[in-house]
Amino acid sequence: MPYRLAEQLEWNLGDPDDPGTLFSHARSLALDEREEFPAALCAVLDQFGLYEFYIPTAHGGRLADYEQLVQLVRTVARRDLTVAIAHGKTYLGAVCVWVDGSAEQRRRLGAAIASRLPVCLALTESAHGSDLLAGDVVAEPAADEAAGHLVSGEKWLINNATRGSLLSVLCRTDPAGGPRGHSVLLVDKRDLPAGTYRHLDKVRTHGIRGADISGIAFDRAPVPAGAVVGEVGHGLETVLKSLQLTRTMCAALSLGAADHALALGLDFAAQRRLYGRSLIDLPQARRTLAESAADVLAGEALALVAARTVQTAPAELSVVAAVTKYLVPTRTEAVITALTGLLGARAFLKDVHAGGRFQKVDRDHRIVGLFDGNTLVNLNSLISQFSTLVRAHRRGTGDVAGAAAAFRLTAPLPPVALERLSLLARHGSGVPAALPGCLALLRDAAARNPAVEPALRAAERLPAVMDEVHAEMAGLLDARTEVPPAAFETARRFTLCFAAVACVGLWTHSHLDAEAGATGPLWRDALWLRAALARLLTALGLPDAADPEALDGVLDAARALHAERRLVSLLPLALRPATPVQDGPDRPGVRAHAHAAGGAS
Amino acid sequence: MIDTSTGSTPQPAFDPAPRQPTAESLARWLVQHVAAYTRLSADAIDRTAPLTGYGLDSVAALSLCGDIEDEFDLAVEPTVAWDHPTVEALVAYLLDALGPRPETA
């Protein structure tokens, strides 16, 4: 199972509560306090061989399963989001080449990453923010055209701009600009003559304080003809397809932060005593924790479906990635805010509860909603797909078989086929289209087990909400230039519906296998599904959607998992090995293998 | 479950273009759509100016491919409006792609 390697990574990194562990919470807090780049912690990940998972197998690496990559990144993010971002930026920097690069570029970049060189993606500029086509960094043909391009201009707010050796840089290659006026160039700093580039100072930030967020200024930097990724003028297409992959991966960052925050909340509520009782026994605290756990599980369900969609339905990723990049960070922010209320003053105090880790998670996570396309950019991406989505809903189109393969966690994933990525999901998404089939499965399950009936009753409300949301979308089809606020609200409602269907799909296609595993209590009687649907339907504004019984059950299951040192997750992930790991934390390149402990396979 | 992603059946067009479109009928159809998206009057759309000049951003322009597919039962790349960025260029492309079509019953 793809999450087994994440478990290995977790064990390999060692007990984060033990200050003697290299990658400990204590060290993360100290580095953050000093705003210092976590070089030693990135080195630990290198020793594990994490960078190999940023390189597709076809180009010499070990990336063959995007669900596995999500679980690995989530594991690092759970410990320290700053490190996950600092290290994971290499994947972000490389992805344009995996999507559109030449065989030679892929070979060279694969070799560079394998020699542990950091790579970064340089899109944004100080004056233009998320407006990719407004950039002023230009690549002019060199006097001798065969010699390539001269790059000039400044890229700013770039993760790893200073530390990165190679950069994927979006440059204007047609003075007139426009959607075919930009190209991605793979710039290798090691080949640039002195004086043709300089770094811009690290920007101080409130979160991920240790990250290298800086900039780079080029001055007629000569890059060879072979540096253009894909065709000249096709840079926007390359970048938008690549962002579908990285936005899917951002869910892993949010899930890791949510895991960390939820664990701190559970610990705090168990330890803290008020009015002669444990905080966990007070109804308001229980409710906050239960809702948080349900939201984390719903986010995990969506992220799993999205990661698997990369391989099961790549042509539909434009929808799935935008939904996921909007919803998972947004819902995670809400979870952290709710838990802040639970922790009270301790959420803000640096040394009182858990060394002040909560306030670091809170600060660090805020960046996830901002970078790689902020929440508005992702909702806008969905708004521009309204006409396709409305048409697909009317006709019932979408890759339903691809969605079913994403829902079935034990189904082997088809090989990665990035050439099938599309800027637009022409026939919509198979996830919403799968709803009737999933409801039929849920009805069967409820007929066999009456305890599933509450989940069925909640899920049966979805077709009407879907119709309503698509009718709203149909009324907004002319909103392509001046997007009215109502369109953003409709897009938000679409993402909630989409997540709800993903939850129904995941449960109906995976529960039989999962019920036998260590997280069985969450899956049996559709417990987590009831809680997730209650939360999503409530967010959609549906009356009488609450399900306190299911939330109570989810909290009990979450507490039991947490007490057993398992992750609060749909998947059975043990945070400690049953027996201590024999080798030290520096054991290189642990290979994936099935572990005996309670698998869902 | 049945994969319905391929071979979707064309729906009867809402306001069908003539069976054998001409440059003028295509241009009128396109102008009508661009005008609706940008909330401008059809007169305000210059057939030789880039569509992006009317505030139709590059991502929004991708959805034109669905309208074209719906109207003409012709699968085009989502980037069709990027590669043919004016009404005039799109008309030329569509005339060529539609070609003389065999009569269907």
XYZ file of C-alpha atoms in Angstrom:
706
model
C 0.000 0.000 0.000
C 1.291 3.458 -0.887
C 1.207 4.677 2.720
C 3.550 1.975 3.983
C 6.612 3.875 2.816
C 5.346 6.977 4.634
C 5.202 4.874 7.775
C 8.787 3.795 7.158
C 9.798 7.440 6.743
C 8.054 8.368 9.988
C 9.848 5.633 11.919
C 13.098 6.419 10.209
C 12.911 10.064 11.277
C 12.612 8.934 14.885
C 10.544 10.087 17.849
C 9.988 13.832 17.373
C 9.252 14.301 21.083
C 12.732 13.083 21.998
C 15.117 16.055 21.905
C 17.877 13.563 21.101
C 16.296 12.878 17.711
C 17.864 14.905 14.938
C 14.484 15.820 13.372
C 12.807 16.634 16.695
C 10.121 19.184 17.473
C 12.639 20.936 19.699
C 15.010 21.427 16.774
C 12.230 22.619 14.460
C 11.160 25.202 17.021
C 14.714 26.399 17.558
C 15.378 26.781 13.836
C 12.101 28.647 13.415
C 12.976 30.929 16.298
C 16.267 31.776 14.579
C 14.608 32.020 11.129
C 17.280 29.628 9.982
C 17.060 27.446 6.898
C 16.592 23.817 8.080
C 19.590 22.510 6.158
C 20.365 19.680 8.581
C 16.754 18.491 8.483
C 16.668 18.579 4.679
C 19.850 16.483 4.807
C 18.007 13.884 6.893
C 15.369 13.672 4.156
C 18.108 13.377 1.546
C 19.606 10.482 3.467
C 16.247 8.770 3.366
C 16.240 9.362 -0.376
C 13.092 11.493 -0.434
C 14.410 13.412 -3.457
C 14.203 10.169 -5.472
C 10.426 10.459 -5.188
C 10.517 13.825 -6.965
C 11.903 12.091 -10.084
C 9.620 9.862 -12.187
C 10.839 6.297 -12.559
C 11.152 6.883 -16.296
C 13.855 9.480 -15.585
C 15.815 7.513 -13.040
C 13.842 8.190 -9.860
C 11.193 6.400 -7.823
C 8.075 8.498 -8.460
C 5.519 6.068 -9.873
C 2.651 6.619 -7.456
C 1.300 10.086 -6.615
C -0.654 8.791 -3.629
C 2.633 7.634 -2.181
C 4.212 11.044 -2.770
C 1.278 12.715 -0.987
C 1.783 10.420 2.013
C 5.537 11.070 2.101
C 5.152 14.856 1.899
C 2.378 14.726 4.506
C 4.699 12.836 6.833
C 7.346 15.558 6.638
C 4.744 18.346 6.826
C 3.260 16.798 9.967
C 6.605 17.204 11.673
C 7.613 20.546 10.223
C 5.844 22.332 7.394
C 8.860 24.571 6.831
C 11.029 21.555 6.062
C 8.409 19.958 3.817
C 8.217 23.157 1.784
C 11.981 23.808 1.775
C 12.689 20.287 0.539
C 9.590 19.726 -1.595
C 10.331 22.829 -3.656
C 12.605 20.679 -5.771
C 9.573 18.736 -6.935
C 7.776 21.998 -7.689
C 10.784 23.243 -9.641
C 11.123 20.071 -11.658
C 7.545 19.358 -12.580
C 7.480 21.570 -15.717
C 10.259 19.399 -17.150
C 8.420 16.184 -16.302
C 5.318 17.572 -18.018
C 6.813 19.064 -21.164
C 10.585 18.695 -21.178
C 12.706 16.935 -23.774
C 14.265 13.552 -23.120
C 17.632 15.240 -22.666
C 16.261 17.825 -20.198
C 14.562 15.077 -18.194
C 17.701 12.985 -18.093
C 19.867 15.909 -16.999
C 17.412 17.190 -14.423
C 16.889 13.681 -13.042
C 20.636 13.380 -12.619
C 20.897 16.820 -10.983
C 18.167 16.016 -8.436
C 19.708 12.612 -7.798
C 22.928 14.430 -6.911
C 20.777 16.328 -4.375
C 20.792 19.709 -6.050
C 17.812 21.889 -5.110
C 15.573 23.055 -7.953
C 13.011 25.836 -7.838
C 10.122 27.268 -9.823
C 10.350 30.965 -10.623
C 6.950 32.308 -11.647
C 6.066 35.398 -9.652
C 7.385 38.919 -9.892
C 6.997 41.688 -7.373
C 4.641 43.872 -9.398
C 2.345 41.150 -10.735
C 1.599 38.518 -8.084
C -0.572 35.723 -9.424
C -0.953 37.318 -12.869
C 1.359 34.967 -14.739
C 1.208 36.737 -18.085
C 2.059 40.168 -16.745
C 5.644 39.172 -16.043
C 8.502 41.376 -17.195
C 11.283 38.796 -17.170
C 12.203 38.455 -20.818
C 14.144 35.873 -22.782
C 15.430 37.431 -25.995
C 17.003 35.352 -28.717
C 20.788 35.683 -28.561
C 22.485 37.422 -31.497
C 23.392 34.009 -32.806
C 19.989 32.320 -32.509
C 21.510 28.878 -32.205
C 23.169 30.157 -29.036
C 19.845 30.322 -27.193
C 18.366 33.163 -25.148
C 19.433 36.047 -22.941
C 17.311 36.283 -19.795
C 16.765 39.615 -18.015
C 14.538 40.765 -15.172
C 13.620 39.923 -11.585
C 11.681 37.037 -10.090
C 10.649 37.646 -6.486
C 9.033 35.704 -3.645
C 10.536 32.503 -4.980
C 11.075 29.554 -2.671
C 14.711 28.454 -2.889
C 15.642 31.223 -5.371
C 18.975 31.558 -3.598
C 19.656 27.963 -2.625
C 18.338 26.389 -5.821
C 20.923 25.389 -8.429
C 18.440 25.035 -11.255
C 15.339 27.101 -11.868
C 12.328 26.684 -14.111
C 11.759 30.302 -15.102
C 8.642 31.603 -16.860
C 9.871 34.232 -19.333
C 8.261 36.428 -21.945
C 9.509 35.290 -25.336
C 7.143 37.338 -27.507
C 7.326 41.095 -26.882
C 3.551 41.227 -27.447
C 2.979 38.737 -24.614
C -0.333 36.886 -24.538
C -1.081 33.235 -23.825
C 1.444 32.085 -26.444
C 3.974 34.770 -25.576
C 5.802 33.073 -22.700
C 8.123 30.113 -22.353
C 9.579 28.104 -19.490
C 13.373 28.038 -19.484
C 15.333 25.602 -17.375
C 18.145 27.799 -16.131
C 21.203 26.187 -14.580
C 22.944 28.748 -12.387
C 26.132 26.729 -12.490
C 26.456 27.543 -16.194
C 25.801 31.296 -15.917
C 28.723 33.708 -16.228
C 29.470 35.785 -13.140
C 27.635 39.088 -13.120
C 24.675 37.890 -15.177
C 22.555 37.147 -12.128
C 22.343 38.090 -8.468
C 20.161 36.960 -5.598
C 17.634 39.203 -3.914
C 17.551 39.169 -0.120
C 15.569 36.601 1.799
C 12.147 38.009 2.646
C 11.214 37.788 6.323
C 7.867 36.057 6.827
C 5.473 35.322 9.698
C 5.295 31.628 8.809
C 7.775 29.093 7.407
C 10.316 31.564 8.746
C 13.298 29.376 7.958
C 12.415 28.924 4.286
C 14.528 30.547 1.601
C 11.918 32.879 0.169
C 13.953 35.268 -1.879
C 14.416 36.360 -5.456
C 16.792 36.405 -8.382
C 17.657 39.153 -10.837
C 18.982 38.237 -14.274
C 20.963 40.618 -16.466
C 21.306 39.247 -19.992
C 22.023 35.817 -18.573
C 22.871 33.515 -21.487
C 21.003 30.202 -21.489
C 21.578 27.599 -24.193
C 19.055 26.773 -26.914
C 18.294 23.458 -25.222
C 16.953 25.265 -22.140
C 13.454 25.955 -23.455
C 11.026 23.476 -21.870
C 8.515 22.369 -24.516
C 7.848 24.641 -27.451
C 8.734 28.309 -27.456
C 5.543 30.185 -26.584
C 3.944 27.267 -24.778
C 5.100 28.246 -21.290
C 1.691 29.147 -19.903
C 0.300 25.793 -20.991
C 3.231 23.968 -19.399
C 2.911 25.931 -16.159
C -0.865 25.515 -15.862
C -0.596 21.760 -16.392
C 2.287 21.541 -13.914
C 0.314 23.503 -11.326
C -2.425 20.867 -11.525
C 0.134 18.425 -10.146
C 1.637 20.716 -7.534
C -1.766 21.934 -6.349
C -2.769 18.343 -5.765
C 0.419 17.947 -3.752
C -0.353 21.047 -1.638
C -3.110 19.018 0.016
C -0.343 16.926 1.589
C 1.094 20.059 3.226
C -2.287 20.984 4.673
C -2.988 17.458 5.857
C 0.361 17.337 7.638
C -0.374 20.626 9.395
C -3.875 19.415 10.282
C -2.465 16.147 11.684
C -0.075 18.102 13.876
C -2.676 20.589 15.109
C -5.235 17.872 15.830
C -2.710 15.831 17.804
C -1.857 18.893 19.903
C -5.549 19.534 20.483
C -6.209 15.944 21.562
C -3.228 15.969 23.927
C -4.211 19.286 25.419
C -7.821 18.283 25.982
C -6.759 15.045 27.666
C -4.286 16.762 29.995
C -6.087 19.962 30.838
C -8.459 19.932 33.790
C -11.196 22.495 34.259
C -13.987 22.542 36.856
C -12.710 19.222 38.194
C -13.021 17.478 34.839
C -10.794 16.793 31.887
C -11.356 19.285 29.117
C -12.125 16.339 26.824
C -15.239 15.623 28.922
C -16.706 19.089 28.439
C -19.315 19.096 25.652
C -18.011 22.209 23.884
C -14.453 20.873 23.771
C -15.634 17.472 22.575
C -17.594 19.073 19.818
C -14.646 21.160 18.606
C -12.357 18.140 18.583
C -14.929 15.905 16.898
C -15.622 18.460 14.180
C -11.897 18.950 13.662
C -11.304 15.210 13.344
C -14.201 14.859 10.899
C -12.883 17.747 8.806
C -9.388 16.277 8.718
C -10.771 12.913 7.574
C -12.916 14.563 4.889
C -9.879 16.506 3.675
C -7.839 13.329 3.638
C -10.532 11.561 1.605
C -10.533 14.340 -0.981
C -6.731 14.460 -1.094
C -6.517 10.703 -1.613
C -9.006 10.827 -4.464
C -7.187 13.801 -6.006
C -3.751 12.182 -5.782
C -5.039 8.982 -7.348
C -6.825 10.973 -10.075
C -3.405 12.110 -11.344
C -3.069 8.567 -12.626
C -6.649 7.323 -13.029
C -8.055 10.358 -14.913
C -5.255 12.850 -15.729
C -7.378 14.623 -18.340
C -9.758 15.700 -15.550
C -7.153 16.998 -13.128
C -7.940 20.641 -13.967
C -11.164 20.284 -11.958
C -9.934 17.994 -9.199
C -6.746 19.984 -8.505
C -8.590 23.312 -8.268
C -11.188 21.830 -5.905
C -8.510 20.270 -3.725
C -6.175 23.253 -3.619
C -9.056 25.478 -2.628
C -10.846 23.263 -0.160
C -8.174 21.365 1.780
C -6.101 24.418 2.829
C -9.259 26.438 3.558
C -10.846 23.737 5.707
C -7.515 23.111 7.433
C -7.247 26.801 8.306
C -10.718 26.555 9.840
C -9.679 23.476 11.848
C -6.628 25.304 13.178
C -8.778 28.319 14.092
C -11.278 26.097 15.913
C -8.491 24.359 17.806
C -7.020 27.754 18.678
C -10.285 28.397 20.480
C -9.910 25.118 22.340
C -6.343 25.770 23.410
C -7.174 29.333 24.367
C -4.201 31.360 25.475
C -1.955 28.345 25.125
C -2.268 28.474 21.370
C -0.316 31.710 21.442
C 2.110 31.131 24.283
C 5.500 30.018 23.156
C 6.643 27.686 25.892
C 3.631 26.602 27.905
C 1.958 23.825 25.893
C 4.108 21.534 23.726
C 6.847 24.127 23.487
C 4.657 26.487 21.479
C 4.279 24.133 18.540
C 0.683 25.094 17.910
C 1.452 28.708 17.080
C 4.155 27.539 14.655
C 1.749 25.185 12.859
C -0.763 28.010 12.653
C 1.768 30.495 11.232
C 3.368 27.983 8.886
C 0.115 26.749 7.416
C -1.151 30.162 6.377
C 1.248 30.126 3.448
C -0.341 26.996 1.971
C -3.534 28.842 1.114
C -1.497 31.585 -0.520
C 1.120 29.979 -2.676
C 0.812 27.898 -5.831
C -2.377 29.726 -6.735
C -4.253 31.261 -3.826
C -7.839 30.421 -2.941
C -9.267 33.047 -5.311
C -7.110 31.830 -8.186
C -8.374 28.289 -7.689
C -12.017 29.297 -7.405
C -11.535 31.428 -10.510
C -10.122 28.413 -12.308
C -13.334 26.554 -11.500
C -15.476 29.522 -12.548
C -13.818 29.482 -15.955
C -14.784 25.805 -16.197
C -18.444 26.380 -15.284
C -19.672 25.916 -18.862
C -17.877 22.580 -19.200
C -19.094 21.461 -15.787
C -22.693 22.485 -16.502
C -22.626 20.660 -19.829
C -21.107 17.564 -18.193
C -23.729 17.601 -15.454
C -26.544 17.870 -18.010
C -25.166 14.980 -20.035
C -23.833 12.915 -17.155
C -20.368 12.774 -18.713
C -17.041 12.381 -16.967
C -14.622 9.508 -16.574
C -16.646 7.440 -14.114
C -14.347 4.429 -14.465
C -11.365 6.670 -13.683
C -13.149 8.044 -10.616
C -14.031 4.529 -9.435
C -10.370 3.522 -9.734
C -9.461 6.574 -7.646
C -12.066 5.610 -5.017
C -10.862 2.027 -4.754
C -7.728 2.318 -2.608
C -6.685 -1.271 -3.202
C -6.857 -0.886 -6.994
C -3.396 -0.631 -8.537
C -2.841 2.753 -10.133
C -2.287 2.916 -13.890
C 1.132 4.201 -14.982
C 1.641 7.960 -14.882
C 0.752 9.541 -18.245
C 1.435 13.262 -17.879
C 0.962 13.759 -21.624
C -2.751 13.221 -20.951
C -3.000 16.275 -18.689
C -5.350 18.817 -20.207
C -5.889 22.508 -19.534
C -9.608 21.799 -19.468
C -11.570 18.718 -18.414
C -13.591 18.582 -21.627
C -16.252 16.230 -20.332
C -16.251 17.392 -16.730
C -15.120 15.196 -13.869
C -15.992 11.577 -13.238
C -16.301 12.269 -9.514
C -19.649 14.097 -9.671
C -20.726 11.818 -12.530
C -20.098 8.799 -10.296
C -22.671 9.920 -7.715
C -25.616 7.797 -8.969
C -23.476 4.663 -9.047
C -22.034 5.390 -5.601
C -25.516 5.947 -4.171
C -26.593 2.579 -5.569
C -23.638 0.951 -3.780
C -24.495 2.794 -0.580
C -28.112 1.608 -0.813
C -26.878 -1.968 -1.124
C -24.625 -1.487 1.885
C -27.519 -0.029 3.904
C -29.745 -2.941 2.903
C -27.153 -5.335 4.325
C -26.367 -3.226 7.384
C -29.053 -0.871 8.761
C -26.365 1.076 10.647
C -25.332 2.561 7.273
C -28.784 4.119 6.798
C -27.924 7.525 8.337
C -25.012 7.855 5.894
C -27.331 6.899 3.053
C -29.921 9.470 4.124
C -27.247 12.189 4.130
C -25.801 11.112 0.785
C -29.271 10.963 -0.782
C -29.438 14.734 -0.323
C -26.509 15.260 -2.678
C -28.205 14.900 -6.092
C -30.575 17.777 -5.335
C -27.744 20.000 -4.052
C -25.678 19.126 -7.100
C -28.569 20.105 -9.373
C -28.972 23.347 -7.479
C -25.276 24.236 -7.626
C -25.069 23.448 -11.333
C -28.188 25.550 -11.943
C -26.424 28.436 -10.173
C -23.388 27.820 -12.373
C -25.559 27.823 -15.502
C -26.808 31.263 -14.511
C -23.253 32.587 -14.325
C -21.929 31.503 -17.706
C -21.499 35.024 -18.951
C -19.304 35.864 -15.977
C -16.021 35.437 -17.801
C -14.567 38.903 -17.549
C -15.993 40.666 -14.510
C -16.492 37.759 -12.148
C -19.287 38.632 -9.673
C -18.877 37.644 -5.996
C -21.803 35.221 -6.410
C -19.684 33.140 -8.784
C -17.045 32.601 -6.095
C -19.719 31.479 -3.651
C -21.114 29.070 -6.254
C -17.622 27.716 -6.960
C -17.116 27.241 -3.214
C -20.375 25.294 -3.007
C -19.273 23.170 -5.944
C -16.053 22.239 -4.116
C -18.067 21.171 -1.039
C -20.381 19.016 -3.189
C -17.385 17.554 -4.988
C -15.716 16.647 -1.689
C -18.934 15.066 -0.422
C -19.181 12.856 -3.508
C -15.498 11.957 -3.182
C -16.204 10.819 0.396
C -19.193 8.715 -0.688
C -17.123 7.260 -3.523
C -14.178 6.438 -1.308
C -16.291 4.761 1.348
C -18.435 2.735 -1.047
C -15.432 1.488 -3.021
C -13.002 0.863 -0.167
C -14.920 0.048 3.015
C -14.901 -3.731 2.660
C -11.105 -3.826 2.673
C -10.629 -1.051 5.203
C -13.063 -2.363 7.817
C -10.713 -5.257 8.530
C -7.734 -2.956 9.237
C -6.584 -0.965 12.225
C -8.803 1.976 11.307
C -11.819 -0.333 10.980
C -13.818 1.470 13.698
C -13.846 4.601 11.512
C -15.038 2.691 8.452
C -17.560 0.324 10.023
C -21.185 1.476 9.849
C -19.920 4.276 7.569
C -18.982 6.222 10.681
C -16.445 8.622 9.161
C -18.635 9.087 6.098
C -21.581 10.170 8.245
C -19.421 12.675 10.094
C -17.795 14.005 6.914
C -21.138 14.407 5.159
C -22.620 16.130 8.196
C -19.791 18.651 8.116
C -19.891 19.234 4.355
C -23.685 19.452 4.126
C -23.680 21.891 7.051
C -21.102 24.010 5.229
C -23.405 23.902 2.196
C -26.098 25.439 4.363
C -28.442 22.448 4.396
C -30.822 22.332 7.363
C -30.772 19.409 9.784
C -27.463 18.109 8.485
C -25.873 17.735 11.920
C -25.066 14.213 13.130
C -23.835 14.475 16.747
C -23.857 10.702 17.182
C -21.438 10.186 14.277
C -19.214 13.035 15.456
C -19.061 11.484 18.918
C -18.134 8.151 17.381
C -15.425 9.711 15.222
C -13.949 11.467 18.250
C -13.853 8.213 20.221
C -12.187 6.433 17.305
C -9.737 9.301 16.839
C -8.801 9.296 20.521
C -8.266 5.549 20.441
C -5.996 5.809 17.403
C -4.081 8.685 18.973
C -3.638 6.755 22.217
C -2.259 3.797 20.253
C 0.202 6.187 18.597
C -1.476 5.828 15.263
C -2.263 8.704 12.988
C -5.845 9.974 13.094
C -6.400 8.896 9.527
C -8.566 6.735 7.320
C -5.487 4.608 6.724
C -3.749 2.508 9.371
C -0.509 4.410 9.889
C 1.474 3.563 13.001
C 3.591 6.473 14.204
C 5.963 4.165 16.089
C 7.290 0.793 15.056
C 6.041 -2.185 17.027
C 9.692 -2.925 17.814
C 12.381 -0.218 17.762
C 14.034 0.406 14.400
C 17.422 -1.278 14.443
C 19.266 1.210 12.276
C 19.752 4.833 13.138
C 17.811 7.691 11.576
C 20.472 8.052 8.905
C 19.706 4.761 7.203
C 19.688 5.699 3.538
C 17.033 4.873 0.986
C 14.639 2.679 2.886
C 12.750 0.638 0.335
C 9.017 0.133 0.335
C 7.772 -3.148 1.647
C 4.542 -4.395 3.114
C 4.492 -4.202 6.879
C 2.651 -6.696 8.995
C 0.844 -4.200 11.224
C -2.887 -3.983 10.483
C -2.961 -3.250 6.762
C -6.153 -2.428 4.919
C -5.088 -4.487 1.953
C -20.368 1.470 -14.119
C -20.155 2.793 -17.598
C -17.467 5.175 -18.705
C -19.317 7.911 -20.450
C -16.319 10.114 -21.008
C -15.841 9.212 -24.615
C -18.118 9.468 -27.582
C -20.533 11.884 -25.981
C -23.555 12.355 -28.154
C -24.039 15.845 -29.508
C -27.081 17.606 -28.125
C -29.404 19.504 -30.409
C -27.881 22.961 -30.580
C -29.791 25.686 -28.802
C -29.496 28.167 -31.618
C -28.037 26.141 -34.442
C -25.600 27.620 -36.899
C -26.332 26.831 -40.536
C -25.384 23.303 -41.495
C -22.716 24.604 -43.864
C -21.318 27.646 -42.074
C -19.892 30.540 -44.003
C -17.166 32.915 -42.876
C -19.845 35.469 -42.091
C -22.094 33.115 -40.130
C -19.106 31.827 -38.135
C -17.938 35.344 -37.400
C -21.422 36.377 -36.248
C -21.682 33.315 -34.024
C -18.280 33.971 -32.449
C -18.903 37.692 -31.956
C -22.211 36.868 -30.298
C -20.430 34.546 -27.826
C -17.530 36.877 -27.102
C -19.973 39.758 -26.621
C -22.001 37.692 -24.166
C -18.929 36.672 -22.164
C -17.569 40.182 -22.015
C -20.985 41.842 -21.621
C -20.251 44.118 -24.544
C -22.444 44.797 -27.534
C -21.638 42.852 -30.683
C -20.727 46.135 -32.421
C -17.941 46.685 -29.906
C -16.075 43.520 -30.910
C -13.342 44.167 -33.488
C -12.877 40.973 -35.473
C -9.171 41.611 -35.921
C -8.332 42.446 -32.288
C -7.043 39.907 -29.742
C -9.869 38.545 -27.601
C -7.771 39.151 -24.500
C -8.087 42.862 -25.225
C -11.741 42.577 -24.188
C -10.838 41.279 -20.769
C -11.361 37.642 -21.682
C -8.389 36.188 -19.820
C -6.416 33.269 -21.133
C -7.954 30.732 -18.783
C -11.495 31.921 -19.529
C -10.730 31.707 -23.261
C -10.162 27.965 -22.875
C -13.878 27.396 -22.379
C -14.584 28.557 -25.941
C -13.541 25.072 -27.052
C -16.623 23.626 -25.357
C -18.905 26.091 -27.122
C -17.327 25.196 -30.456
C -17.659 21.499 -29.754
C -21.298 21.943 -28.756
C -22.172 24.052 -31.746
C -20.304 22.282 -34.525
C -19.764 18.808 -33.090
C -16.084 19.485 -33.651
C -13.474 18.550 -31.038
C -10.872 21.325 -30.844
C -7.949 21.854 -28.490
C -8.787 23.919 -25.391
C -6.047 26.297 -26.565
C -7.818 27.019 -29.861
C -8.414 30.636 -28.859
C -4.763 31.010 -27.817
C -3.476 29.794 -31.159
C -6.106 31.751 -33.108
C -6.509 34.780 -30.868
C -8.927 36.947 -32.900
C -12.408 36.380 -34.288
C -10.962 36.510 -37.786
C -8.266 33.934 -37.024
C -10.773 31.617 -35.343
C -13.099 31.877 -38.346
C -10.276 30.897 -40.710
C -9.367 27.986 -38.481
C -12.949 26.782 -38.143
C -13.679 27.064 -41.859
C -10.698 24.890 -42.535
C -11.462 22.392 -39.755
C -15.140 22.099 -40.656
C -14.392 21.763 -44.373
C -17.081 20.520 -46.683
C -18.918 18.057 -44.510
C -20.702 14.964 -45.789
C -24.465 15.390 -45.671
C -25.989 13.542 -42.765
C -29.571 12.440 -42.678
